[in-house]
Amino acid sequence: KIKWKIKNVGDEAERRGNVRGEILDDEGGSERFETADFSGPHFVECYVIYGNQVVARDRIDVPIHN
């Protein structure tokens, strides 16, 4: 199975009380679409889980600028 972590970090996320980083189940398409409400550093991690063990993981930084 596939799981995702979408993480907002930085001053703007903290000011808005929107620091997040929960791990979410894939909805079946092996893709995750998100919107960004503010600028600052964000990142996405993807986990591939087989037999209750993470067998692959990747991360992409998503810097959002005005």
GROMACS .gro file of C-alpha atoms in nm:
model
   66
    1LYS     CA    1   0.000   0.000   0.000
    2ILE     CA    2   0.099   0.364  -0.039
    3LYS     CA    3   0.088   0.639   0.224
    4TRP     CA    4   0.160   1.011   0.197
    5LYS     CA    5   0.289   1.280   0.430
    6ILE     CA    6   0.219   1.641   0.333
    7LYS     CA    7   0.411   1.878   0.559
    8ASN     CA    8   0.375   2.254   0.599
    9VAL     CA    9   0.659   2.414   0.793
   10GLY     CA   10   0.805   2.758   0.852
   11ASP     CA   11   0.703   3.091   1.001
   12GLU     CA   12   0.381   3.135   0.801
   13ALA     CA   13   0.257   2.784   0.885
   14GLU     CA   14   0.332   2.845   1.254
   15ARG     CA   15   0.168   3.190   1.253
   16ARG     CA   16  -0.150   3.043   1.100
   17GLY     CA   17  -0.146   2.738   1.326
   18ASN     CA   18  -0.128   2.520   1.017
   19VAL     CA   19   0.187   2.314   1.073
   20ARG     CA   20   0.085   1.969   0.962
   21GLY     CA   21   0.247   1.640   0.882
   22GLU     CA   22  -0.004   1.361   0.927
   23ILE     CA   23   0.040   1.041   0.727
   24LEU     CA   24  -0.251   0.975   0.492
   25ASP     CA   25  -0.364   0.663   0.308
   26ASP     CA   26  -0.348   0.667  -0.071
   27GLU     CA   27  -0.692   0.699  -0.227
   28GLY     CA   28  -0.619   0.441  -0.496
   29GLY     CA   29  -0.459   0.643  -0.774
   30SER     CA   30  -0.097   0.645  -0.654
   31GLU     CA   31  -0.115   1.026  -0.675
   32ARG     CA   32  -0.191   1.297  -0.424
   33PHE     CA   33  -0.329   1.640  -0.513
   34GLU     CA   34  -0.314   1.926  -0.264
   35THR     CA   35  -0.358   2.303  -0.270
   36ALA     CA   36  -0.143   2.556  -0.086
   37ASP     CA   37  -0.301   2.846   0.100
   38PHE     CA   38   0.024   3.023   0.181
   39SER     CA   39   0.387   3.058   0.079
   40GLY     CA   40   0.679   2.897   0.254
   41PRO     CA   41   0.847   2.558   0.271
   42HIS     CA   42   0.635   2.249   0.219
   43PHE     CA   43   0.732   1.891   0.139
   44VAL     CA   44   0.571   1.566   0.034
   45GLU     CA   45   0.687   1.218   0.134
   46CYS     CA   46   0.560   0.897  -0.018
   47TYR     CA   47   0.590   0.558   0.155
   48VAL     CA   48   0.544   0.218  -0.008
   49ILE     CA   49   0.448  -0.042   0.251
   50TYR     CA   50   0.462  -0.416   0.193
   51GLY     CA   51   0.397  -0.671   0.464
   52ASN     CA   52   0.373  -0.401   0.734
   53GLN     CA   53   0.721  -0.270   0.646
   54VAL     CA   54   0.830   0.041   0.455
   55VAL     CA   55   1.013  -0.089   0.147
   56ALA     CA   56   1.051   0.244  -0.038
   57ARG     CA   57   1.034   0.611   0.051
   58ASP     CA   58   1.089   0.936  -0.135
   59ARG     CA   59   1.061   1.305  -0.057
   60ILE     CA   60   1.017   1.615  -0.268
   61ASP     CA   61   1.055   1.969  -0.139
   62VAL     CA   62   0.782   2.206  -0.256
   63PRO     CA   63   0.882   2.568  -0.189
   64ILE     CA   64   0.584   2.799  -0.247
   65HIS     CA   65   0.662   3.164  -0.327
   66ASN     CA   66   0.433   3.461  -0.392
   0.00000   0.00000   0.00000
